[in-house]
Tab-separated table of C-alpha atoms in Angstrom:
chain	number	residue	atom	x	y	z
A	802	MET	CA	-21.055	22.220	72.443
A	803	ASN	CA	-19.448	25.674	72.328
A	804	ILE	CA	-22.351	28.136	72.497
A	805	LYS	CA	-20.070	31.156	72.073
A	806	LEU	CA	-18.564	29.699	68.916
A	807	ILE	CA	-22.010	28.960	67.492
A	808	SER	CA	-23.194	32.486	68.301
A	809	ARG	CA	-20.229	33.963	66.412
A	810	TYR	CA	-21.139	32.257	63.152
A	811	LEU	CA	-24.821	33.032	63.645
A	812	GLY	CA	-23.770	36.651	64.040
A	813	VAL	CA	-22.145	36.576	60.604
A	814	THR	CA	-25.394	35.234	59.159
A	815	LEU	CA	-27.416	38.047	60.724
A	816	ILE	CA	-24.945	40.684	59.510
A	817	PHE	CA	-25.372	39.412	55.972
A	818	ASN	CA	-29.173	39.515	56.279
A	819	GLY	CA	-29.077	42.966	57.853
A	820	SER	CA	-26.904	44.240	55.008
A	821	PHE	CA	-29.477	43.101	52.452
A	822	MET	CA	-32.232	44.797	54.473
A	823	LEU	CA	-30.307	48.063	54.273
A	824	LEU	CA	-29.722	47.506	50.557
A	825	SER	CA	-33.492	47.081	50.200
A	826	MET	CA	-33.862	50.342	52.124
A	827	VAL	CA	-31.695	52.017	49.462
A	828	ILE	CA	-34.109	50.685	46.825
A	829	SER	CA	-36.900	52.289	48.848
A	830	ILE	CA	-35.035	55.628	48.838
A	831	LEU	CA	-34.488	55.424	45.074
A	832	ASN	CA	-38.242	54.975	44.678
A	833	GLY	CA	-39.198	58.127	46.557
A	834	MET	CA	-38.669	56.753	50.078
A	835	ASP	CA	-41.737	54.526	49.880
A	836	SER	CA	-43.609	53.077	52.862
A	837	SER	CA	-41.065	50.279	53.346
A	838	PHE	CA	-38.236	52.699	54.249
A	839	THR	CA	-38.801	52.794	58.018
A	840	PRO	CA	-39.504	49.047	58.449
A	841	LEU	CA	-36.374	48.162	56.468
A	842	LEU	CA	-34.216	50.732	58.271
A	843	ILE	CA	-35.244	49.617	61.762
A	844	SER	CA	-35.140	45.904	60.869
A	845	GLY	CA	-31.755	46.247	59.181
A	846	ILE	CA	-30.131	48.130	62.056
A	847	THR	CA	-31.633	45.750	64.634
A	848	THR	CA	-30.416	42.685	62.744
A	849	LEU	CA	-26.927	44.170	62.285
A	850	ILE	CA	-26.585	45.071	65.977
A	851	VAL	CA	-27.664	41.606	67.117
A	852	GLY	CA	-25.267	40.067	64.593
A	853	LEU	CA	-22.320	42.276	65.580
A	854	PHE	CA	-22.628	41.566	69.300
A	855	PRO	CA	-21.164	38.021	69.291
A	856	LEU	CA	-18.480	38.999	66.752
A	857	ILE	CA	-17.202	41.685	69.101
A	858	PHE	CA	-17.177	39.589	72.269
A	859	VAL	CA	-16.371	36.080	70.991
A	860	ARG	CA	-12.877	35.203	69.781
A	861	ARG	CA	-12.227	33.491	66.456
A	862	THR	CA	-11.421	29.792	66.484
A	863	GLU	CA	-10.199	27.299	63.916
A	864	GLU	CA	-11.934	24.252	65.316
A	865	ILE	CA	-15.546	23.298	64.918
A	866	SER	CA	-17.175	19.992	65.791
A	867	ILE	CA	-19.811	18.226	63.728
A	868	SER	CA	-22.491	18.811	66.369
A	869	GLU	CA	-21.637	22.520	66.394
A	870	GLY	CA	-21.798	22.533	62.607
A	871	PHE	CA	-25.275	21.043	62.665
A	872	ALA	CA	-26.348	23.612	65.245
A	873	ILE	CA	-24.947	26.492	63.166
A	874	THR	CA	-26.694	25.205	60.055
A	875	ILE	CA	-30.131	24.801	61.602
A	876	LEU	CA	-30.060	27.906	63.784
A	877	ALA	CA	-28.796	30.018	60.876
A	878	TRP	CA	-31.890	29.104	58.885
A	879	PHE	CA	-34.286	29.635	61.798
A	880	LEU	CA	-32.762	32.968	62.833
A	881	SER	CA	-32.715	34.196	59.246
A	882	CYS	CA	-36.417	33.405	58.942
A	883	ILE	CA	-37.264	35.062	62.270
A	884	PHE	CA	-35.323	38.273	61.616
A	885	GLY	CA	-36.361	38.159	57.966
A	886	MET	CA	-40.024	38.583	58.873
A	887	LEU	CA	-39.407	41.841	60.794
A	888	PRO	CA	-39.789	44.140	57.737
A	889	TYR	CA	-43.073	42.404	56.886
A	890	LEU	CA	-44.467	42.729	60.407
A	891	MET	CA	-43.477	46.372	60.701
A	892	TRP	CA	-44.937	47.241	57.299
A	893	GLY	CA	-48.285	45.647	58.178
A	894	GLY	CA	-50.932	45.090	55.532
A	895	GLU	CA	-51.617	41.384	55.093
A	896	PHE	CA	-48.599	40.473	57.208
A	897	THR	CA	-49.966	39.077	60.443
A	898	LEU	CA	-47.504	36.993	62.494
A	899	PRO	CA	-48.358	33.654	60.779
A	900	ASN	CA	-48.335	35.342	57.360
A	901	ALA	CA	-45.040	37.162	57.911
A	902	PHE	CA	-43.298	34.043	59.214
A	903	PHE	CA	-44.671	31.949	56.339
A	904	GLU	CA	-43.510	34.503	53.743
A	905	SER	CA	-40.069	34.751	55.335
A	906	VAL	CA	-39.576	30.980	55.538
A	907	SER	CA	-40.887	30.588	52.000
A	908	GLY	CA	-38.274	33.073	50.817
A	909	PHE	CA	-35.234	31.706	52.632
A	910	THR	CA	-36.086	28.093	51.815
A	911	THR	CA	-36.579	29.126	48.160
A	912	THR	CA	-40.083	27.666	48.186
A	913	GLY	CA	-41.826	30.657	46.659
A	914	ALA	CA	-45.272	30.099	48.159
A	915	THR	CA	-46.982	33.321	49.194
A	916	ILE	CA	-49.836	34.548	51.366
A	917	LEU	CA	-50.191	37.803	49.418
A	918	ASN	CA	-53.415	38.458	47.546
A	919	ASN	CA	-52.009	41.521	45.812
A	920	ILE	CA	-48.236	41.381	45.416
A	921	GLU	CA	-48.237	44.511	43.277
A	922	ASP	CA	-49.438	46.590	46.254
A	923	LEU	CA	-46.118	46.067	48.037
A	924	PRO	CA	-43.630	48.964	47.936
A	925	LYS	CA	-40.531	48.283	45.863
A	926	GLY	CA	-38.194	48.240	48.841
A	927	LEU	CA	-40.183	45.416	50.427
A	928	LEU	CA	-40.472	43.595	47.097
A	929	PHE	CA	-36.695	43.717	46.766
A	930	TRP	CA	-36.229	42.363	50.305
A	931	ARG	CA	-38.714	39.601	49.542
A	932	SER	CA	-36.720	38.553	46.469
A	933	SER	CA	-33.448	38.955	48.371
A	934	THR	CA	-34.523	36.231	50.795
A	935	HIS	CA	-34.520	33.906	47.780
A	936	PHE	CA	-31.062	35.066	46.757
A	937	ILE	CA	-29.681	34.532	50.275
A	938	GLY	CA	-31.461	31.240	50.829
A	939	GLY	CA	-30.563	29.875	47.432
A	940	VAL	CA	-26.859	29.758	47.972
A	941	GLY	CA	-27.454	28.812	51.579
A	942	VAL	CA	-27.064	30.715	54.810
A	943	VAL	CA	-24.492	28.107	55.737
A	944	VAL	CA	-22.355	28.819	52.682
A	945	PHE	CA	-22.273	32.525	53.450
A	946	THR	CA	-21.285	31.716	57.015
A	947	LEU	CA	-18.472	29.437	55.831
A	948	LEU	CA	-17.027	32.242	53.733
A	949	VAL	CA	-15.699	33.879	56.878
A	950	LEU	CA	-14.191	30.714	58.308
A	951	PRO	CA	-10.439	30.992	58.787
A	952	THR	CA	-8.280	29.099	56.318
A	953	MET	CA	-8.160	25.443	57.312
A	954	SER	CA	-6.091	23.014	55.295
A	955	THR	CA	-8.022	19.967	56.490
A	956	PHE	CA	-11.472	21.483	56.839
A	957	ARG	CA	-13.832	19.190	54.902
A	958	PHE	CA	-16.753	19.633	57.201
A	959	LYS	CA	-19.816	17.598	56.312
A	960	MET	CA	-21.971	20.688	56.631
A	961	THR	CA	-22.010	21.056	52.859
A	962	LYS	CA	-23.871	17.743	52.587
A	963	MET	CA	-26.976	19.623	53.655
A	964	GLU	CA	-26.622	21.946	50.673
A	965	ILE	CA	-24.912	19.661	48.140
A	966	SER	CA	-25.646	15.951	48.125
A	967	SER	CA	-22.595	13.747	48.486
A	968	LEU	CA	-23.800	11.678	45.540
A	969	SER	CA	-22.780	14.437	43.143
A	970	LYS	CA	-20.141	15.977	45.330
A	971	GLU	CA	-17.990	12.847	45.141
A	972	ASN	CA	-16.846	13.989	41.706
A	973	TYR	CA	-15.607	17.306	43.067
A	974	ARG	CA	-13.494	16.860	46.185
A	975	PHE	CA	-12.634	20.468	46.864
A	976	ARG	CA	-11.789	21.855	50.256
A	977	THR	CA	-14.657	23.850	51.648
A	978	LYS	CA	-13.404	27.313	50.676
A	979	GLU	CA	-12.722	26.173	47.104
A	980	LEU	CA	-16.195	24.660	46.898
A	981	ILE	CA	-17.786	27.859	48.155
A	982	ARG	CA	-15.886	30.010	45.667
A	983	ILE	CA	-17.116	27.752	42.873
A	984	ILE	CA	-20.722	27.912	44.092
A	985	LEU	CA	-20.639	31.680	44.456
A	986	SER	CA	-18.959	32.338	41.109
A	987	VAL	CA	-21.504	30.197	39.249
A	988	TYR	CA	-24.352	31.628	41.318
A	989	LEU	CA	-23.419	35.236	40.633
A	990	CYS	CA	-22.763	34.594	36.930
A	991	ILE	CA	-26.196	33.028	36.446
A	992	THR	CA	-27.815	35.934	38.321
A	993	LEU	CA	-26.111	38.613	36.219
A	994	LEU	CA	-26.672	36.807	32.925
A	995	ALA	CA	-30.339	36.137	33.747
A	996	HIS	CA	-30.876	39.788	34.670
A	997	ALA	CA	-29.256	41.005	31.457
A	998	ALA	CA	-31.181	38.530	29.302
A	999	LEU	CA	-34.514	39.450	30.912
A	1000	CYS	CA	-33.847	43.140	30.285
A	1001	VAL	CA	-33.028	42.417	26.635
A	1002	ALA	CA	-36.233	40.341	26.380
A	1003	GLY	CA	-38.264	43.358	27.470
A	1004	MET	CA	-38.712	42.990	31.223
A	1005	PRO	CA	-38.292	46.222	33.257
A	1006	ALA	CA	-34.957	46.374	35.113
A	1007	PHE	CA	-36.466	46.222	38.614
A	1008	ASP	CA	-38.644	43.233	37.734
A	1009	ALA	CA	-35.658	41.629	36.008
A	1010	ILE	CA	-33.363	41.709	39.059
A	1011	ASN	CA	-36.129	40.342	41.280
A	1012	HIS	CA	-36.859	37.514	38.869
A	1013	ALA	CA	-33.137	36.840	38.414
A	1014	PHE	CA	-32.869	36.346	42.194
A	1015	SER	CA	-35.770	33.884	42.019
A	1016	ILE	CA	-34.393	32.075	38.970
A	1017	VAL	CA	-30.903	31.381	40.295
A	1018	ALA	CA	-32.329	30.296	43.651
A	1019	THR	CA	-35.047	28.238	41.923
A	1020	GLY	CA	-37.431	30.063	44.222
A	1021	GLY	CA	-40.493	31.412	42.447
A	1022	PHE	CA	-41.297	34.792	44.019
A	1023	SER	CA	-42.495	37.229	41.372
A	1024	THR	CA	-43.238	40.946	41.421
A	1025	ARG	CA	-46.574	40.306	39.713
A	1026	ASN	CA	-49.780	38.641	40.896
A	1027	ALA	CA	-49.943	36.498	37.758
A	1028	SER	CA	-46.262	35.539	37.961
A	1029	VAL	CA	-44.424	35.396	34.607
A	1030	MET	CA	-47.756	35.136	32.780
A	1031	ALA	CA	-48.350	38.826	33.585
A	1032	PHE	CA	-45.672	39.910	31.095
A	1033	GLU	CA	-47.379	38.130	28.160
A	1034	SER	CA	-44.033	37.749	26.434
A	1035	PHE	CA	-42.712	34.648	24.690
A	1036	PRO	CA	-39.060	35.882	24.798
A	1037	ILE	CA	-39.305	36.455	28.569
A	1038	GLU	CA	-40.793	32.988	29.048
A	1039	MET	CA	-37.950	31.391	27.092
A	1040	VAL	CA	-35.283	33.314	29.035
A	1041	VAL	CA	-36.855	32.243	32.329
A	1042	THR	CA	-37.123	28.647	31.095
A	1043	PHE	CA	-33.484	28.520	29.966
A	1044	PHE	CA	-31.946	30.011	33.100
A	1045	THR	CA	-34.249	28.053	35.395
A	1046	LEU	CA	-33.113	24.880	33.653
A	1047	ILE	CA	-29.452	25.915	34.017
A	1048	SER	CA	-30.007	26.640	37.720
A	1049	GLY	CA	-31.281	23.094	38.175
A	1050	LEU	CA	-27.945	21.590	37.076
A	1051	HIS	CA	-24.992	20.722	39.295
A	1052	PHE	CA	-22.991	23.916	39.910
A	1053	GLY	CA	-19.710	21.997	40.014
A	1054	LEU	CA	-20.360	20.589	36.550
A	1055	LEU	CA	-21.351	24.028	35.260
A	1056	TYR	CA	-18.108	25.412	36.638
A	1057	SER	CA	-16.075	22.711	34.923
A	1058	LEU	CA	-17.928	23.386	31.660
A	1059	PHE	CA	-17.263	27.128	31.547
A	1060	VAL	CA	-13.879	27.330	33.281
A	1061	SER	CA	-12.133	24.053	32.462
A	1062	ARG	CA	-13.977	23.516	29.162
A	1063	SER	CA	-14.776	20.041	30.494
A	1064	THR	CA	-17.538	18.075	28.789
A	1065	LYS	CA	-18.326	16.020	31.904
A	1066	ILE	CA	-21.669	17.754	32.169
A	1067	PHE	CA	-22.830	16.077	28.949
A	1068	LYS	CA	-21.590	12.671	30.098
A	1069	SER	CA	-23.225	12.778	33.514
A	1070	PRO	CA	-25.947	10.090	33.754
A	1071	VAL	CA	-27.726	12.249	36.326
A	1072	ILE	CA	-28.018	15.218	33.987
A	1073	ARG	CA	-28.983	12.951	31.097
A	1074	MET	CA	-31.793	11.476	33.195
A	1075	PHE	CA	-32.898	14.944	34.290
A	1076	LEU	CA	-33.033	16.291	30.734
A	1077	LEU	CA	-34.702	13.122	29.453
A	1078	SER	CA	-37.426	13.425	32.095
A	1079	ILE	CA	-38.051	17.013	30.974
A	1080	VAL	CA	-38.282	16.066	27.287
A	1081	ILE	CA	-40.632	13.122	27.892
A	1082	SER	CA	-42.776	15.090	30.350
A	1083	THR	CA	-43.023	18.112	28.048
A	1084	LEU	CA	-44.144	16.019	25.083
A	1085	SER	CA	-46.628	14.058	27.212
A	1086	VAL	CA	-48.170	17.158	28.789
A	1087	SER	CA	-48.282	18.941	25.415
A	1088	PHE	CA	-50.179	16.062	23.851
A	1089	ASN	CA	-52.561	15.944	26.821
A	1090	LEU	CA	-53.249	19.704	26.736
A	1091	LEU	CA	-53.848	19.719	23.002
A	1092	HIS	CA	-56.332	16.874	23.162
A	1093	SER	CA	-58.096	18.400	26.170
A	1094	ASP	CA	-58.742	21.652	24.284
A	1095	LEU	CA	-56.531	23.615	26.715
A	1096	ALA	CA	-54.168	24.739	23.960
A	1097	ASP	CA	-54.874	26.420	20.633
A	1098	ASN	CA	-52.287	24.456	18.655
A	1099	TRP	CA	-49.110	22.375	19.035
A	1100	PHE	CA	-46.946	25.462	19.518
A	1101	ASP	CA	-49.193	26.794	22.286
A	1102	ALA	CA	-49.280	23.363	23.937
A	1103	LEU	CA	-45.482	22.999	23.808
A	1104	ARG	CA	-45.000	26.544	25.091
A	1105	LYS	CA	-47.222	25.992	28.134
A	1106	ALA	CA	-45.972	22.485	28.827
A	1107	LEU	CA	-42.260	23.272	28.534
A	1108	PHE	CA	-42.442	26.245	30.874
A	1109	GLN	CA	-44.446	24.448	33.567
A	1110	VAL	CA	-42.458	21.210	33.316
A	1111	VAL	CA	-39.135	23.045	33.712
A	1112	THR	CA	-40.335	25.345	36.480
A	1113	ILE	CA	-41.834	22.432	38.443
A	1114	SER	CA	-38.994	19.960	37.875
A	1115	THR	CA	-36.514	22.574	39.142
A	1116	THR	CA	-38.903	23.340	42.039
A	1117	THR	CA	-39.034	27.003	41.018
A	1118	GLY	CA	-42.778	27.427	40.738
A	1119	PHE	CA	-43.213	30.280	38.251
A	1120	ALA	CA	-46.397	30.120	36.194
A	1121	THR	CA	-47.648	31.000	32.735
A	1122	ALA	CA	-50.874	29.019	33.074
A	1123	ASP	CA	-53.355	27.899	35.707
A	1124	THR	CA	-52.275	24.277	36.117
A	1125	SER	CA	-55.130	23.546	38.544
A	1126	VAL	CA	-57.516	23.213	35.606
A	1127	TRP	CA	-55.211	20.904	33.671
A	1128	PRO	CA	-56.195	17.243	33.136
A	1129	ALA	CA	-55.341	14.693	35.834
A	1130	PHE	CA	-52.714	13.088	33.573
A	1131	SER	CA	-50.734	16.340	33.328
A	1132	ILE	CA	-51.157	17.097	37.028
A	1133	LEU	CA	-49.824	13.657	37.992
A	1134	ILE	CA	-46.761	14.181	35.784
A	1135	LEU	CA	-46.119	17.533	37.453
A	1136	LEU	CA	-46.574	15.943	40.888
A	1137	TYR	CA	-43.972	13.308	40.062
A	1138	LEU	CA	-41.560	15.990	38.838
A	1139	SER	CA	-42.218	17.923	42.052
A	1140	ILE	CA	-41.066	15.010	44.171
A	1141	GLN	CA	-38.148	14.116	41.892
A	1142	GLY	CA	-36.663	17.622	41.726
A	1143	ALA	CA	-33.519	18.457	39.753
A	1144	CYS	CA	-29.817	17.742	40.280
A	1145	SER	CA	-27.903	17.696	43.526
A	1146	GLY	CA	-25.360	20.474	43.759
A	1147	SER	CA	-27.973	23.014	42.675
A	1148	THR	CA	-30.390	25.100	44.730
A	1149	THR	CA	-33.408	22.946	43.912
A	1150	GLY	CA	-35.602	20.979	46.287
A	1151	GLY	CA	-37.177	17.554	45.952
A	1152	LEU	CA	-35.601	14.132	46.310
A	1153	LYS	CA	-33.025	15.028	43.624
A	1154	VAL	CA	-32.488	13.137	40.362
A	1155	ASP	CA	-29.283	11.602	41.777
A	1156	ARG	CA	-31.220	9.674	44.394
A	1157	VAL	CA	-34.000	8.715	41.997
A	1158	LEU	CA	-31.398	7.325	39.582
A	1159	ILE	CA	-29.801	5.235	42.331
A	1160	LEU	CA	-33.212	3.902	43.368
A	1161	TYR	CA	-33.923	2.981	39.742
A	1162	LYS	CA	-30.550	1.230	39.377
A	1163	THR	CA	-31.131	-0.616	42.657
A	1164	LEU	CA	-34.564	-1.808	41.544
A	1165	LYS	CA	-33.120	-2.936	38.223
A	1166	ALA	CA	-30.350	-4.852	40.018
A	1167	GLN	CA	-32.853	-6.535	42.332
A	1168	LEU	CA	-34.923	-7.700	39.365
A	1169	VAL	CA	-31.787	-9.268	37.872
A	1170	LYS	CA	-31.046	-10.952	41.216
A	1171	LEU	CA	-34.547	-12.414	41.306
A	1172	GLN	CA	-33.992	-13.984	37.893
A	1173	HIS	CA	-30.414	-15.057	38.647
A	1174	PRO	CA	-30.056	-15.506	42.444
A	1175	SER	CA	-26.381	-16.495	42.287
A	1176	SER	CA	-25.308	-13.493	40.205
A	1177	VAL	CA	-23.309	-10.586	41.634
A	1178	VAL	CA	-24.725	-7.310	40.351
A	1179	GLN	CA	-22.823	-4.074	40.828
A	1180	ILE	CA	-24.799	-0.856	40.916
A	1181	LYS	CA	-23.060	1.929	39.035
A	1182	VAL	CA	-23.851	5.515	38.162
A	1183	GLY	CA	-21.613	6.293	35.230
A	1184	ASP	CA	-18.271	4.680	35.971
A	1185	ARG	CA	-18.721	4.913	39.734
A	1186	ARG	CA	-19.709	1.920	41.803
A	1187	ILE	CA	-22.323	2.795	44.404
A	1188	GLU	CA	-21.558	1.314	47.816
A	1189	SER	CA	-24.232	-0.551	49.744
A	1190	ASP	CA	-24.271	2.004	52.575
A	1191	VAL	CA	-25.001	4.780	50.054
A	1192	ILE	CA	-27.852	2.733	48.588
A	1193	LEU	CA	-29.259	2.117	52.057
A	1194	GLY	CA	-28.953	5.803	52.892
A	1195	VAL	CA	-30.781	6.812	49.718
A	1196	ALA	CA	-33.556	4.285	50.335
A	1197	LEU	CA	-33.984	5.434	53.939
A	1198	PHE	CA	-34.011	9.089	52.923
A	1199	ALA	CA	-36.596	8.472	50.188
A	1200	SER	CA	-38.791	6.579	52.663
A	1201	LEU	CA	-38.462	9.334	55.248
A	1202	TYR	CA	-39.147	11.984	52.611
A	1203	LEU	CA	-42.365	10.302	51.503
A	1204	PHE	CA	-43.362	9.816	55.145
A	1205	VAL	CA	-42.986	13.556	55.779
A	1206	ILE	CA	-45.201	14.278	52.762
A	1207	VAL	CA	-47.920	11.839	53.875
A	1208	PHE	CA	-47.693	12.947	57.516
A	1209	GLY	CA	-47.952	16.587	56.466
A	1210	ALA	CA	-50.994	15.845	54.315
A	1211	VAL	CA	-52.723	14.036	57.192
A	1212	VAL	CA	-52.015	16.873	59.634
A	1213	VAL	CA	-53.375	19.651	57.416
A	1214	ALA	CA	-56.330	17.485	56.334
A	1215	ALA	CA	-57.322	17.427	60.006
A	1216	PHE	CA	-58.007	21.166	59.673
A	1217	GLY	CA	-60.643	20.582	57.008
A	1218	LEU	CA	-58.625	20.700	53.791
A	1219	ASP	CA	-59.736	18.413	50.979
A	1220	PHE	CA	-57.433	15.722	49.579
A	1221	THR	CA	-56.122	17.784	46.666
A	1222	ASP	CA	-55.212	20.774	48.830
A	1223	ALA	CA	-53.778	18.664	51.660
A	1224	PHE	CA	-51.642	16.288	49.605
A	1225	THR	CA	-50.385	18.636	46.907
A	1226	SER	CA	-49.627	21.377	49.455
A	1227	SER	CA	-47.646	18.895	51.534
A	1228	VAL	CA	-45.663	17.886	48.443
A	1229	SER	CA	-45.102	21.537	47.575
A	1230	MET	CA	-43.881	22.497	51.059
A	1231	THR	CA	-41.590	19.491	51.491
A	1232	ALA	CA	-40.121	19.768	47.992
A	1233	ASN	CA	-39.847	23.592	48.268
A	1234	ILE	CA	-41.835	24.215	45.089
A	1235	GLY	CA	-44.327	26.938	46.035
A	1236	PRO	CA	-47.602	26.480	44.169
A	1237	ALA	CA	-49.626	23.310	44.515
A	1238	PHE	CA	-52.972	22.399	42.963
A	1239	GLY	CA	-56.593	22.983	43.904
A	1240	SER	CA	-57.231	26.186	45.857
A	1241	CYS	CA	-53.479	26.894	46.108
A	1242	GLY	CA	-52.620	26.411	42.449
A	1243	SER	CA	-50.028	28.129	40.293
A	1244	LEU	CA	-51.913	31.451	40.183
A	1245	GLU	CA	-53.322	31.288	43.721
A	1246	ASN	CA	-51.863	31.759	47.218
A	1247	PHE	CA	-51.966	30.341	50.744
A	1248	SER	CA	-53.707	33.265	52.481
A	1249	HIS	CA	-56.903	31.309	53.139
A	1250	PHE	CA	-55.263	28.637	55.300
A	1251	PRO	CA	-55.576	28.840	59.121
A	1252	GLY	CA	-52.639	30.393	60.968
A	1253	VAL	CA	-51.652	27.112	62.623
A	1254	VAL	CA	-51.482	25.429	59.202
A	1255	LYS	CA	-49.209	28.221	57.956
A	1256	PHE	CA	-46.864	27.628	60.907
A	1257	PHE	CA	-46.892	23.897	60.187
A	1258	PHE	CA	-46.161	24.524	56.499
A	1259	SER	CA	-43.275	26.780	57.542
A	1260	LEU	CA	-41.704	23.950	59.546
A	1261	GLN	CA	-42.298	21.583	56.644
A	1262	MET	CA	-40.483	23.971	54.287
A	1263	LEU	CA	-37.509	24.062	56.660
A	1264	PHE	CA	-37.505	20.263	56.938
A	1265	GLY	CA	-37.462	20.010	53.157
A	1266	ARG	CA	-34.768	22.630	52.655
A	1267	LEU	CA	-32.460	21.061	55.260
A	1268	GLU	CA	-33.240	17.598	53.853
A	1269	ILE	CA	-34.728	16.324	57.136
A	1270	TYR	CA	-31.680	14.551	58.579
A	1271	PRO	CA	-29.896	17.575	60.116
A	1272	ILE	CA	-32.932	18.448	62.238
A	1273	LEU	CA	-33.349	14.829	63.343
A	1274	VAL	CA	-29.635	14.626	64.174
A	1275	MET	CA	-29.874	17.757	66.313
A	1276	PHE	CA	-32.842	16.330	68.218
A	1277	SER	CA	-30.810	13.176	68.753
A	1278	ILE	CA	-27.777	15.141	69.994
A	1279	PHE	CA	-29.871	17.120	72.481
A	1280	ARG	CA	-31.540	13.949	73.758
A	1281	ILE	CA	-28.173	12.284	74.317
A	1282	ARG	CA	-26.825	15.348	76.146
A	1283	ARG	CA	-29.867	15.486	78.435
A	1284	ARG	CA	-29.291	11.936	79.644
């Protein structure tokens, strides 16, 4: 493994993060040089210097092995989170070491969970940096690193599988640089359109850009303690709902829709299943809220249900209601949506609808086989036949994913958390949602958890964001090399 090569690409990652810290410092200057100016200045310069060092002393190369790619991917996330907490630590306030690391990881993994009791006390420069971690993490530290890779005609490195599931990616066999351009163009377009729409809907410009960063990254950080509910605006809620839903779709399909005028997005069985799950869940939760006297009328019930169903199914985690007091039926629906997630090829967390659809098709095929043992049943998603190794991989990943959730719940329960807090928090961290239920519900935070639990949750967020396998592969590589 070429350590110098790895350090070069990690340097690019740190330069990008440092640049956003300095941009946040500019926001601080524009707001009267608030108390975040010095922390952002020192953190930004430090991060830039550390990032520039390997770029100056390590030569460029056109070759990169898979093991080096895994190392770059994982270390890029960890280093981003470590350097990303520096402005928090230097600013002080509620940001102890466990709190600062948790907030940083939550931002870069686009989880959106927070330890802050009063978000509105933060200076605007620090608020902007906090939202910027969503923006950076959403498109992926790895993608930004790949942007500076030299042109390689055969470079189809599997690194992108960590950011874009191969189940959806099979329909879009671009070379890496083409794929990145597509991701970035869609990503930036959604950000700009969401910002403009929020401003038109009545949200202040600063709040709008912060929420646009969270929307496109399906993150969930807000500039207000009460999240989107604080604005008390139906137009703002609908804008957030629409763009959050768009951000949960496959970026490649969105690109083909707007650039090539292709209608593949409407024919995709994955997107149909995703939208169907939202419609059914919204109607079910609406009915439940109305008959539990938690909504004034059908319109109020639909308004609350639609927003929470979309924000949870896309693993964004914004809130317009306290879902912790909702009936068990509604909570269980939201928990299922949390685990399912949205479409691969987006910035969302969770298992992804693609995998859930394959599991459903596999179960359906097995039921047919039980009735007709001699029959040969092909499993297809759309017009594509799913190979047996893909099915096995999906089944193994789903099993491992659920194991991580259960294991996480058991670990944090050992620190005295009740079942609701332990299980729903574990789901939230693994699926990168943000809010859970119980004492860490949609309008609450994670400040009351012990420091060691916050560190554990931080690792769980990273496991979920990297989809588990890359970290396990790296452990395996290091074990083999030590023998």
